Tab-separated table of C-alpha atoms in Angstrom:
chain	number	residue	atom	x	y	z
A	1	UNK	CA	-7.200	-29.856	-40.429
A	2	UNK	CA	-5.066	-27.790	-38.093
A	3	UNK	CA	-3.341	-26.224	-41.041
A	4	UNK	CA	-6.619	-25.149	-42.580
A	5	UNK	CA	-7.919	-23.716	-39.330
A	6	UNK	CA	-4.725	-21.681	-38.994
A	7	UNK	CA	-5.029	-20.565	-42.586
A	8	UNK	CA	-8.619	-19.451	-42.006
A	9	UNK	CA	-7.620	-17.454	-38.927
A	10	UNK	CA	-4.680	-15.840	-40.691
A	11	UNK	CA	-6.901	-15.027	-43.636
A	12	UNK	CA	-9.445	-13.322	-41.387
A	13	UNK	CA	-6.695	-11.408	-39.594
A	14	UNK	CA	-5.242	-10.248	-42.900
A	15	UNK	CA	-8.498	-8.569	-43.766
A	16	UNK	CA	-8.932	-6.993	-40.338
A	17	UNK	CA	-7.722	-3.372	-40.266
A	18	UNK	CA	-5.357	-2.093	-37.535
A	19	UNK	CA	-7.120	1.177	-36.810
A	20	UNK	CA	-9.751	-0.382	-34.476
A	21	UNK	CA	-6.895	-1.725	-32.340
A	22	UNK	CA	-5.550	1.800	-31.877
A	23	UNK	CA	-9.006	3.111	-31.160
A	24	UNK	CA	-9.882	0.483	-28.538
A	25	UNK	CA	-6.367	0.726	-27.053
A	26	UNK	CA	-6.728	4.466	-26.583
A	27	UNK	CA	-9.805	4.158	-24.399
A	28	UNK	CA	-8.764	2.443	-21.105
A	29	UNK	CA	-6.718	5.340	-19.651
A	30	UNK	CA	-9.563	7.736	-20.398
A	31	UNK	CA	-12.085	5.395	-18.809
A	32	UNK	CA	-9.875	4.803	-15.736
A	33	UNK	CA	-9.344	8.540	-15.331
A	34	UNK	CA	-13.100	9.059	-15.461
A	35	UNK	CA	-13.568	6.328	-12.829
A	36	UNK	CA	-10.910	7.963	-10.650
A	37	UNK	CA	-12.630	11.347	-10.786
A	38	UNK	CA	-16.067	9.906	-10.045
A	39	UNK	CA	-15.090	7.613	-7.162
A	40	UNK	CA	-15.038	4.349	-9.106
A	41	UNK	CA	-11.464	3.488	-8.094
A	42	UNK	CA	-11.995	3.390	-4.337
A	43	UNK	CA	-10.956	5.833	-1.621
A	44	UNK	CA	-7.362	6.160	-2.894
A	45	UNK	CA	-7.809	6.686	-6.638
A	46	UNK	CA	-4.286	7.992	-7.340
A	47	UNK	CA	-2.429	4.773	-6.555
A	48	UNK	CA	-5.243	2.736	-8.069
A	49	UNK	CA	-5.003	4.621	-11.384
A	50	UNK	CA	-1.210	4.477	-11.383
A	51	UNK	CA	-1.130	0.743	-10.704
A	52	UNK	CA	-3.830	-0.155	-13.228
A	53	UNK	CA	-2.036	1.770	-15.980
A	54	UNK	CA	1.289	0.156	-15.143
A	55	UNK	CA	-0.248	-3.288	-15.121
A	56	UNK	CA	-2.029	-2.719	-18.450
A	57	UNK	CA	1.241	-1.560	-19.998
A	58	UNK	CA	3.073	-4.632	-18.782
A	59	UNK	CA	0.313	-6.913	-20.082
A	60	UNK	CA	0.508	-5.336	-23.533
A	61	UNK	CA	4.297	-5.496	-23.609
A	62	UNK	CA	4.032	-9.195	-22.812
A	63	UNK	CA	1.496	-9.538	-25.628
A	64	UNK	CA	3.971	-7.996	-28.085
A	65	UNK	CA	6.622	-10.459	-26.914
A	66	UNK	CA	4.184	-13.330	-27.468
A	67	UNK	CA	3.540	-12.528	-31.133
A	68	UNK	CA	6.628	-14.287	-32.493
A	69	UNK	CA	6.376	-17.466	-30.350
A	70	UNK	CA	2.670	-17.684	-31.168
A	71	UNK	CA	3.493	-17.818	-34.858
A	72	UNK	CA	6.237	-20.333	-34.260
A	73	UNK	CA	4.074	-22.741	-32.293
A	74	UNK	CA	0.628	-22.293	-33.856
A	75	UNK	CA	1.257	-20.652	-37.183
A	76	UNK	CA	-1.130	-17.838	-36.286
A	77	UNK	CA	0.432	-14.526	-37.183
A	78	UNK	CA	-0.391	-11.289	-35.412
A	79	UNK	CA	2.675	-9.454	-36.737
A	80	UNK	CA	0.418	-6.962	-38.443
A	81	UNK	CA	-0.877	-5.816	-35.041
A	82	UNK	CA	2.386	-5.913	-33.113
A	83	UNK	CA	3.279	-2.296	-33.797
A	84	UNK	CA	-0.121	-1.191	-32.535
A	85	UNK	CA	0.233	-3.278	-29.377
A	86	UNK	CA	3.696	-1.867	-28.700
A	87	UNK	CA	2.698	1.739	-29.292
A	88	UNK	CA	-0.395	1.406	-27.108
A	89	UNK	CA	1.798	-0.094	-24.360
A	90	UNK	CA	4.094	2.927	-24.658
A	91	UNK	CA	1.081	5.223	-24.411
A	92	UNK	CA	-0.035	3.438	-21.184
A	93	UNK	CA	3.478	3.719	-19.742
A	94	UNK	CA	3.493	7.431	-20.536
A	95	UNK	CA	0.131	7.835	-18.761
A	96	UNK	CA	1.465	5.782	-15.819
A	97	UNK	CA	4.480	8.106	-15.610
A	98	UNK	CA	2.334	11.256	-15.864
A	99	UNK	CA	0.067	10.060	-13.043
A	100	UNK	CA	3.148	9.335	-10.925
A	101	UNK	CA	4.624	12.786	-11.670
A	102	UNK	CA	1.616	15.036	-11.388
A	103	UNK	CA	-0.913	13.251	-9.171
A	104	UNK	CA	1.220	10.989	-6.993
A	105	UNK	CA	4.587	12.564	-6.112
A	106	UNK	CA	3.716	16.139	-7.189
A	107	UNK	CA	6.875	17.715	-5.790
A	108	UNK	CA	9.797	18.129	-8.202
A	109	UNK	CA	12.393	17.856	-5.444
A	110	UNK	CA	10.959	14.481	-4.411
A	111	UNK	CA	10.597	13.273	-7.993
A	112	UNK	CA	14.295	13.640	-8.735
A	113	UNK	CA	15.270	12.167	-5.353
A	114	UNK	CA	12.994	9.186	-6.016
A	115	UNK	CA	14.500	8.526	-9.448
A	116	UNK	CA	18.044	8.639	-8.081
A	117	UNK	CA	17.562	7.023	-4.675
A	118	UNK	CA	14.832	4.403	-5.065
A	119	UNK	CA	15.975	1.416	-7.101
A	120	UNK	CA	12.486	0.329	-8.193
A	121	UNK	CA	11.835	3.808	-9.570
A	122	UNK	CA	15.281	4.009	-11.190
A	123	UNK	CA	14.530	0.721	-12.918
A	124	UNK	CA	11.070	1.798	-14.045
A	125	UNK	CA	12.475	5.057	-15.405
A	126	UNK	CA	15.229	3.169	-17.246
A	127	UNK	CA	12.626	0.946	-18.893
A	128	UNK	CA	10.707	4.035	-20.052
A	129	UNK	CA	13.850	5.697	-21.446
A	130	UNK	CA	14.816	2.535	-23.339
A	131	UNK	CA	11.395	2.469	-24.970
A	132	UNK	CA	11.526	6.068	-26.238
A	133	UNK	CA	13.710	5.328	-29.318
A	134	UNK	CA	11.743	2.146	-29.929
A	135	UNK	CA	8.436	4.026	-29.939
A	136	UNK	CA	9.822	6.863	-32.072
A	137	UNK	CA	10.999	4.426	-34.752
A	138	UNK	CA	7.839	2.314	-34.816
A	139	UNK	CA	6.983	3.393	-38.351
A	140	UNK	CA	7.769	2.289	-41.896
A	141	UNK	CA	9.819	5.378	-42.647
A	142	UNK	CA	12.256	4.497	-39.823
A	143	UNK	CA	12.626	0.935	-41.056
A	144	UNK	CA	13.535	2.218	-44.516
A	145	UNK	CA	15.796	4.891	-43.118
A	146	UNK	CA	17.688	2.616	-40.706
A	147	UNK	CA	17.602	-0.543	-42.773
A	148	UNK	CA	16.025	-3.699	-41.428
A	149	UNK	CA	19.046	-5.182	-39.533
A	150	UNK	CA	19.826	-1.955	-37.674
A	151	UNK	CA	16.161	-1.292	-36.957
A	152	UNK	CA	15.725	-4.809	-35.591
A	153	UNK	CA	18.722	-4.414	-33.292
A	154	UNK	CA	17.358	-1.099	-32.033
A	155	UNK	CA	14.008	-2.701	-31.292
A	156	UNK	CA	15.656	-5.410	-29.221
A	157	UNK	CA	15.899	-2.674	-26.593
A	158	UNK	CA	12.307	-3.565	-25.837
A	159	UNK	CA	13.463	-6.954	-24.482
A	160	UNK	CA	15.514	-5.215	-21.816
A	161	UNK	CA	12.697	-2.759	-21.150
A	162	UNK	CA	10.106	-5.479	-20.534
A	163	UNK	CA	12.426	-7.303	-18.116
A	164	UNK	CA	13.030	-4.044	-16.252
A	165	UNK	CA	9.302	-3.348	-16.213
A	166	UNK	CA	8.538	-6.724	-14.656
A	167	UNK	CA	11.350	-6.311	-12.109
A	168	UNK	CA	9.943	-2.856	-11.281
A	169	UNK	CA	6.609	-4.549	-10.481
A	170	UNK	CA	8.226	-7.293	-8.358
A	171	UNK	CA	10.184	-4.727	-6.324
A	172	UNK	CA	7.108	-2.644	-5.642
A	173	UNK	CA	5.472	-5.052	-3.211
A	174	UNK	CA	6.630	-5.351	0.361
A	175	UNK	CA	6.390	-9.117	0.537
A	176	UNK	CA	6.984	-11.780	-2.109
A	177	UNK	CA	3.786	-11.743	-4.160
A	178	UNK	CA	2.492	-14.278	-6.630
A	179	UNK	CA	1.165	-11.918	-9.290
A	180	UNK	CA	4.296	-9.869	-10.104
A	181	UNK	CA	6.395	-13.033	-9.890
A	182	UNK	CA	4.189	-14.647	-12.546
A	183	UNK	CA	4.596	-11.631	-14.835
A	184	UNK	CA	8.373	-11.818	-14.468
A	185	UNK	CA	8.317	-15.543	-15.100
A	186	UNK	CA	6.227	-14.995	-18.250
A	187	UNK	CA	8.611	-12.350	-19.565
A	188	UNK	CA	11.686	-14.501	-18.905
A	189	UNK	CA	9.969	-17.488	-20.530
A	190	UNK	CA	9.009	-15.543	-23.674
A	191	UNK	CA	12.545	-14.207	-23.995
A	192	UNK	CA	14.081	-17.642	-23.403
A	193	UNK	CA	12.139	-18.922	-26.443
A	194	UNK	CA	14.143	-16.466	-28.525
A	195	UNK	CA	17.535	-17.849	-27.541
A	196	UNK	CA	19.297	-19.511	-30.448
A	197	UNK	CA	18.898	-23.302	-30.310
A	198	UNK	CA	21.897	-25.228	-29.092
A	199	UNK	CA	23.219	-27.758	-31.572
A	200	UNK	CA	22.958	-31.335	-30.454
B	1	UNK	CA	4.381	10.177	34.067
B	2	UNK	CA	2.037	12.960	33.117
B	3	UNK	CA	-1.646	12.676	33.927
B	4	UNK	CA	-4.164	11.030	31.661
B	5	UNK	CA	-4.315	12.361	28.118
B	6	UNK	CA	-7.331	14.514	27.573
B	7	UNK	CA	-8.615	14.965	24.080
B	8	UNK	CA	-10.080	18.433	23.766
B	9	UNK	CA	-12.600	17.429	21.184
B	10	UNK	CA	-14.709	14.444	20.285
B	11	UNK	CA	-15.749	13.268	16.895
B	12	UNK	CA	-19.300	14.166	17.692
B	13	UNK	CA	-18.188	17.763	18.188
B	14	UNK	CA	-16.543	17.855	14.809
B	15	UNK	CA	-18.867	15.964	12.541
B	16	UNK	CA	-22.481	14.997	12.787
B	17	UNK	CA	-23.187	11.347	12.039
B	18	UNK	CA	-24.969	12.032	8.771
B	19	UNK	CA	-21.923	13.985	7.629
B	20	UNK	CA	-19.235	11.444	8.395
B	21	UNK	CA	-21.183	8.749	6.671
B	22	UNK	CA	-21.438	10.963	3.642
B	23	UNK	CA	-18.522	13.378	3.860
B	24	UNK	CA	-17.276	12.795	0.332
B	25	UNK	CA	-20.491	14.002	-1.229
B	26	UNK	CA	-20.621	16.819	1.245
B	27	UNK	CA	-17.111	18.024	0.414
B	28	UNK	CA	-17.872	17.901	-3.275
B	29	UNK	CA	-20.947	20.002	-2.725
B	30	UNK	CA	-21.153	23.762	-2.749
B	31	UNK	CA	-21.247	23.926	1.036
B	32	UNK	CA	-17.777	22.460	1.470
B	33	UNK	CA	-16.006	25.757	1.928
B	34	UNK	CA	-18.527	27.081	4.435
B	35	UNK	CA	-18.394	23.906	6.519
B	36	UNK	CA	-14.607	23.813	6.349
B	37	UNK	CA	-14.518	27.369	7.645
B	38	UNK	CA	-16.881	26.588	10.486
B	39	UNK	CA	-14.772	23.584	11.523
B	40	UNK	CA	-11.545	25.542	11.417
B	41	UNK	CA	-12.538	27.665	14.380
B	42	UNK	CA	-13.487	24.730	16.578
B	43	UNK	CA	-10.584	22.513	15.600
B	44	UNK	CA	-7.822	25.079	15.856
B	45	UNK	CA	-6.014	23.267	18.662
B	46	UNK	CA	-5.752	20.053	16.672
B	47	UNK	CA	-5.471	21.693	13.254
B	48	UNK	CA	-6.708	19.195	10.698
B	49	UNK	CA	-8.459	16.553	12.755
B	50	UNK	CA	-11.505	16.036	10.595
B	51	UNK	CA	-12.126	12.303	10.750
B	52	UNK	CA	-12.188	10.214	7.623
B	53	UNK	CA	-15.501	8.643	6.747
B	54	UNK	CA	-16.561	5.233	7.972
B	55	UNK	CA	-16.263	3.975	4.398
B	56	UNK	CA	-12.723	5.261	3.974
B	57	UNK	CA	-11.543	3.822	7.279
B	58	UNK	CA	-13.098	0.420	6.658
B	59	UNK	CA	-12.343	-0.080	2.938
B	60	UNK	CA	-8.634	0.813	2.696
B	61	UNK	CA	-6.685	-1.375	5.107
B	62	UNK	CA	-3.357	-3.062	5.575
B	63	UNK	CA	-4.140	-6.326	7.357
B	64	UNK	CA	-2.053	-9.013	5.670
B	65	UNK	CA	-3.881	-11.746	7.612
B	66	UNK	CA	-6.860	-10.919	5.387
B	67	UNK	CA	-4.838	-10.435	2.177
B	68	UNK	CA	-2.163	-8.100	0.881
B	69	UNK	CA	-4.381	-5.854	-1.257
B	70	UNK	CA	-5.867	-2.734	0.340
B	71	UNK	CA	-9.372	-3.966	-0.435
B	72	UNK	CA	-8.791	-7.589	0.613
B	73	UNK	CA	-9.438	-7.040	4.350
B	74	UNK	CA	-12.917	-5.662	3.781
B	75	UNK	CA	-13.731	-8.488	1.372
B	76	UNK	CA	-12.509	-11.200	3.756
B	77	UNK	CA	-13.584	-9.550	7.000
B	78	UNK	CA	-16.769	-11.562	7.484
B	79	UNK	CA	-14.806	-14.836	7.691
B	80	UNK	CA	-13.400	-13.918	11.096
B	81	UNK	CA	-15.263	-14.790	14.293
B	82	UNK	CA	-14.329	-12.661	17.291
B	83	UNK	CA	-16.612	-14.119	19.952
B	84	UNK	CA	-15.421	-15.724	22.199
B	85	UNK	CA	-12.142	-13.831	22.460
B	86	UNK	CA	-9.431	-13.946	25.057
B	87	UNK	CA	-5.953	-12.545	25.495
B	88	UNK	CA	-3.133	-14.495	27.084
B	89	UNK	CA	-1.137	-12.153	29.275
B	90	UNK	CA	2.157	-13.585	30.462
B	91	UNK	CA	5.798	-12.891	31.221
B	92	UNK	CA	6.825	-10.473	33.927
B	93	UNK	CA	3.399	-9.786	35.389
B	94	UNK	CA	1.954	-10.429	38.846
B	95	UNK	CA	-1.285	-11.942	37.587
B	96	UNK	CA	-0.588	-13.876	34.370
B	97	UNK	CA	-3.400	-15.778	32.714
B	98	UNK	CA	-5.819	-16.026	29.865
B	99	UNK	CA	-8.233	-13.153	30.200
B	100	UNK	CA	-11.608	-13.218	28.551
B	101	UNK	CA	-12.385	-10.014	26.632
B	102	UNK	CA	-15.201	-9.321	29.100
B	103	UNK	CA	-12.721	-9.438	32.005
B	104	UNK	CA	-10.449	-7.051	30.175
B	105	UNK	CA	-13.166	-4.531	29.433
B	106	UNK	CA	-14.741	-4.677	32.920
B	107	UNK	CA	-14.195	-1.426	34.770
B	108	UNK	CA	-12.397	0.278	31.900
B	109	UNK	CA	-13.629	3.656	30.780
B	110	UNK	CA	-14.043	3.634	27.021
B	111	UNK	CA	-13.052	7.006	25.619
B	112	UNK	CA	-13.259	8.636	22.225
B	113	UNK	CA	-9.872	9.523	20.808
B	114	UNK	CA	-9.471	11.212	17.445
B	115	UNK	CA	-5.988	10.344	16.262
B	116	UNK	CA	-4.019	10.795	13.090
B	117	UNK	CA	-2.980	7.471	11.567
B	118	UNK	CA	0.168	7.680	9.429
B	119	UNK	CA	0.992	4.597	7.399
B	120	UNK	CA	4.649	3.933	6.610
B	121	UNK	CA	3.527	3.907	2.944
B	122	UNK	CA	3.035	7.698	3.115
B	123	UNK	CA	-0.740	7.833	3.301
B	124	UNK	CA	-2.752	8.886	6.310
B	125	UNK	CA	-6.198	9.097	7.834
B	126	UNK	CA	-7.840	10.607	10.881
B	127	UNK	CA	-9.692	7.982	12.897
B	128	UNK	CA	-12.146	8.468	15.752
B	129	UNK	CA	-11.256	5.478	17.905
B	130	UNK	CA	-12.978	4.181	21.005
B	131	UNK	CA	-10.873	2.456	23.596
B	132	UNK	CA	-9.030	2.560	26.890
B	133	UNK	CA	-5.441	3.278	27.794
B	134	UNK	CA	-3.162	0.257	27.628
B	135	UNK	CA	-1.767	1.413	30.971
B	136	UNK	CA	-5.075	0.518	32.636
B	137	UNK	CA	-4.769	-3.090	31.458
B	138	UNK	CA	-1.102	-3.311	32.440
B	139	UNK	CA	-1.954	-1.959	35.896
B	140	UNK	CA	-4.714	-4.561	36.189
B	141	UNK	CA	-2.303	-7.454	35.607
B	142	UNK	CA	0.558	-5.896	37.583
B	143	UNK	CA	3.794	-5.179	35.723
B	144	UNK	CA	6.845	-6.453	37.592
B	145	UNK	CA	9.751	-4.033	38.104
B	146	UNK	CA	12.081	-6.119	35.908
B	147	UNK	CA	9.876	-5.714	32.809
B	148	UNK	CA	11.170	-3.290	30.206
B	149	UNK	CA	9.174	-4.119	27.061
B	150	UNK	CA	5.726	-5.277	26.009
B	151	UNK	CA	5.214	-7.635	23.094
B	152	UNK	CA	1.972	-8.364	21.258
B	153	UNK	CA	0.741	-11.091	18.940
B	154	UNK	CA	-2.156	-11.258	16.500
B	155	UNK	CA	-4.496	-14.213	16.187
B	156	UNK	CA	-3.314	-17.130	14.011
B	157	UNK	CA	-6.278	-18.873	12.429
B	158	UNK	CA	-5.711	-19.650	8.729
B	159	UNK	CA	-9.221	-21.093	8.394
B	160	UNK	CA	-10.661	-17.610	8.992
B	161	UNK	CA	-7.687	-15.486	7.948
B	162	UNK	CA	-6.949	-16.480	4.334
B	163	UNK	CA	-3.800	-14.361	4.165
B	164	UNK	CA	-2.228	-16.709	6.709
B	165	UNK	CA	-2.403	-19.627	4.299
B	166	UNK	CA	0.678	-18.160	2.650
B	167	UNK	CA	3.923	-17.379	4.399
B	168	UNK	CA	4.186	-13.740	3.374
B	169	UNK	CA	4.966	-13.073	7.021
B	170	UNK	CA	6.217	-15.509	9.648
B	171	UNK	CA	2.908	-15.731	11.533
B	172	UNK	CA	1.863	-14.682	14.103
B	173	UNK	CA	2.215	-10.979	13.379
B	174	UNK	CA	4.276	-9.558	16.226
B	175	UNK	CA	4.804	-6.066	17.567
B	176	UNK	CA	6.414	-4.523	20.584
B	177	UNK	CA	6.781	-1.352	22.591
B	178	UNK	CA	9.149	-0.094	25.224
B	179	UNK	CA	7.401	-0.102	28.595
B	180	UNK	CA	7.319	3.706	28.839
B	181	UNK	CA	5.723	3.832	25.381
B	182	UNK	CA	3.182	1.220	26.406
B	183	UNK	CA	2.345	3.136	29.594
B	184	UNK	CA	2.046	6.457	27.751
B	185	UNK	CA	-1.412	8.001	28.050
B	186	UNK	CA	-1.732	8.294	24.246
B	187	UNK	CA	-1.332	4.536	23.808
B	188	UNK	CA	-4.753	3.055	23.319
B	189	UNK	CA	-6.321	-0.383	23.272
B	190	UNK	CA	-9.067	0.312	20.758
B	191	UNK	CA	-12.319	-1.600	20.715
B	192	UNK	CA	-14.262	0.427	18.184
B	193	UNK	CA	-14.515	3.461	15.977
B	194	UNK	CA	-17.209	6.048	15.477
B	195	UNK	CA	-18.869	4.593	18.571
B	196	UNK	CA	-19.459	1.263	16.830
B	197	UNK	CA	-17.776	-2.073	17.530
B	198	UNK	CA	-14.427	-2.465	15.826
B	199	UNK	CA	-14.959	-3.735	12.263
B	200	UNK	CA	-13.070	-6.981	11.632
B	201	UNK	CA	-10.898	-5.441	8.912
B	202	UNK	CA	-9.715	-2.806	11.372
B	203	UNK	CA	-8.557	-5.361	13.942
B	204	UNK	CA	-11.596	-6.590	15.857
B	205	UNK	CA	-12.294	-7.084	18.620
B	206	UNK	CA	-9.348	-5.300	20.210
B	207	UNK	CA	-6.213	-3.690	18.807
B	208	UNK	CA	-3.404	-1.378	19.719
B	209	UNK	CA	-3.245	2.256	18.573
B	210	UNK	CA	0.056	4.125	18.954
B	211	UNK	CA	-0.609	7.358	17.071
B	212	UNK	CA	2.945	8.722	16.935
B	213	UNK	CA	4.294	5.595	15.257
B	214	UNK	CA	3.758	4.243	11.740
B	215	UNK	CA	0.545	2.287	11.442
B	216	UNK	CA	2.115	-1.167	11.376
B	217	UNK	CA	3.052	-0.770	15.047
B	218	UNK	CA	-0.649	-0.623	15.921
B	219	UNK	CA	-1.140	-4.388	15.892
B	220	UNK	CA	-4.628	-5.753	15.269
B	221	UNK	CA	-6.772	-8.552	16.729
B	222	UNK	CA	-4.496	-9.144	19.712
B	223	UNK	CA	-4.451	-12.541	21.437
B	224	UNK	CA	-1.265	-12.308	23.472
B	225	UNK	CA	0.537	-9.654	25.493
B	226	UNK	CA	3.868	-10.471	27.161
B	227	UNK	CA	6.028	-8.409	29.460
B	228	UNK	CA	9.736	-8.987	28.929
B	229	UNK	CA	13.124	-7.506	29.721
B	230	UNK	CA	14.408	-7.891	26.158
B	231	UNK	CA	13.467	-5.887	23.092
B	232	UNK	CA	10.857	-8.050	21.370
B	233	UNK	CA	10.894	-8.981	17.707
B	234	UNK	CA	8.465	-7.195	15.422
B	235	UNK	CA	7.268	-8.731	12.165
B	236	UNK	CA	8.229	-6.079	9.604
B	237	UNK	CA	11.664	-5.723	11.145
B	238	UNK	CA	12.085	-9.501	10.994
B	239	UNK	CA	11.108	-9.503	7.327
B	240	UNK	CA	12.915	-6.403	6.040
B	241	UNK	CA	15.316	-5.126	8.725
B	242	UNK	CA	16.813	-2.416	6.516
B	243	UNK	CA	13.368	-0.930	5.851
B	244	UNK	CA	11.597	-1.241	9.205
B	245	UNK	CA	13.034	-0.742	12.669
B	246	UNK	CA	11.723	-1.373	16.160
B	247	UNK	CA	10.828	2.209	17.085
B	248	UNK	CA	9.175	3.263	13.811
B	249	UNK	CA	8.318	6.724	15.091
B	250	UNK	CA	6.781	8.941	12.431
B	251	UNK	CA	9.664	11.134	11.332
B	252	UNK	CA	9.591	13.320	8.196
B	253	UNK	CA	13.385	13.632	8.264
B	254	UNK	CA	14.199	9.928	8.073
B	255	UNK	CA	13.190	8.476	4.709
B	256	UNK	CA	12.082	4.933	4.124
B	257	UNK	CA	14.540	3.370	1.640
B	258	UNK	CA	11.793	3.166	-0.957
B	259	UNK	CA	10.039	6.506	-0.503
B	260	UNK	CA	10.266	9.871	1.158
B	261	UNK	CA	8.549	10.291	4.521
B	262	UNK	CA	8.548	14.099	4.306
B	263	UNK	CA	4.990	14.266	3.018
B	264	UNK	CA	1.844	12.186	3.063
B	265	UNK	CA	-1.461	11.899	1.278
B	266	UNK	CA	-4.609	12.117	3.369
B	267	UNK	CA	-7.076	9.531	2.161
B	268	UNK	CA	-10.353	11.048	1.008
B	269	UNK	CA	-9.014	13.875	-1.124
B	270	UNK	CA	-9.802	12.157	-4.403
B	271	UNK	CA	-7.744	12.039	-7.579
B	272	UNK	CA	-6.308	15.533	-7.158
B	273	UNK	CA	-5.459	15.364	-3.444
B	274	UNK	CA	-2.494	17.574	-2.569
B	275	UNK	CA	0.332	16.155	-0.502
B	276	UNK	CA	0.593	17.503	3.027
B	277	UNK	CA	3.724	17.761	5.173
B	278	UNK	CA	4.248	14.926	7.647
B	279	UNK	CA	4.592	16.107	11.241
B	280	UNK	CA	7.325	14.993	13.629
B	281	UNK	CA	5.946	12.162	15.770
B	282	UNK	CA	2.825	12.492	13.615
B	283	UNK	CA	1.938	15.735	15.383
B	284	UNK	CA	2.325	14.342	18.913
B	285	UNK	CA	5.819	15.702	19.598
B	286	UNK	CA	4.632	17.704	22.610
B	287	UNK	CA	3.357	14.544	24.232
B	288	UNK	CA	6.058	12.018	23.321
B	289	UNK	CA	9.319	13.656	22.201
B	290	UNK	CA	10.762	13.619	25.723
B	291	UNK	CA	10.769	9.796	25.719
B	292	UNK	CA	13.383	9.867	22.958
B	293	UNK	CA	15.563	12.724	24.227
B	294	UNK	CA	19.187	12.103	23.324
B	295	UNK	CA	18.434	9.184	21.016
B	296	UNK	CA	19.730	9.155	17.454
B	297	UNK	CA	16.431	8.735	15.632
B	298	UNK	CA	18.248	7.950	12.395
B	299	UNK	CA	19.835	4.936	14.026
B	300	UNK	CA	16.754	3.921	16.029
B	301	UNK	CA	14.314	4.292	13.113
């Protein structure tokens, strides 16, 4: 029974195109920006926009990490959509960074000082930089060009980036908060599932 | 000690009630420039003191007793009951005791004070407070000559303050001032804003306002005031001593470890609000700088 249900789901997914995922994924930053301009994000829309984008990015990165364990434990395979999820996450992170640069900090002297002097910003920046080569090679041509083993190793950079992203979130709050701690726990858990099994 | 602080303008001089309730729409309208120009002449002495709207002041708050999100206090505000209310005043005073709020307010002249409020998180507002000078209360209870500091505590009541059900902070929230700071004519015990009773999320029914210090010094919903000869503990310093000191004077030259304090964002400017320079002692240097003459403000941050 379970097997057939899984097969049905996988069959449906196989026939579902990826372009709607890109389309729907592209919308939230535009919508949030519109809300920010029109007063829908409260009296301090800059931080609200920045935080929502960062949170969305982290959620999507976690979703990409969940694809492999999901297949392992349920048989359901979302591999076809993983590239889209990852690229949309990178797009949200880029928006998050642009809001920080141009709407939040604004001053170039302070931006550089923040990156160098504030650990949570250094860590967030590092996560972004690690994801640049991953995003740039998220295409079939790069897989062919690099060869699968090399490409896979390169894309393991995203593991480090997601951990740094979650740590960036934890460090942001002034007191020990539940929500960022849960994100970090989720990331660590999803990565732990990837550790090679110890022989008995 | 200089004479009583005299504000040279009141909120009612600056903004008509209909405008402060609706300033955002007003500023977005075509008349914004004309009104801004008209205000500039009147408000020259205090540069930029156009109060934030009621909505801005009451919907964007740091009050961890009501939750750590900026919008939590407004959402949880109605849970708090503030009547009856009393303040225990003890330590080095001639007339210690538990004073009912009515006894505290009796004979005090409630004034309007438009102050800048600079949060340590690099945002700011302008708030038209109502209140009386803390000095008047301290004189009422009689400060003994040995007292050097004043400490304050916020209400602890987890049943009405949901943020206190978690130990984010070692409750009660505590703050303190040096006695000369407490007696300074700028230091206010605020009981309202915009001529209305203090909203719960802003620290009802009575809170401290120390406008030249970062906002967290201005402790809310006070239930205890003690006079001591030792520097009292303050909550943020207890929690993160490398980030928050005892003095916490607004100082654009001394950065917080996690962000620059050189500039700030005035709430109410929308998505494209420009940063503005932070002023030494939040713009009150003329009134307060002499209290810190000779002190290394980098060390006593």
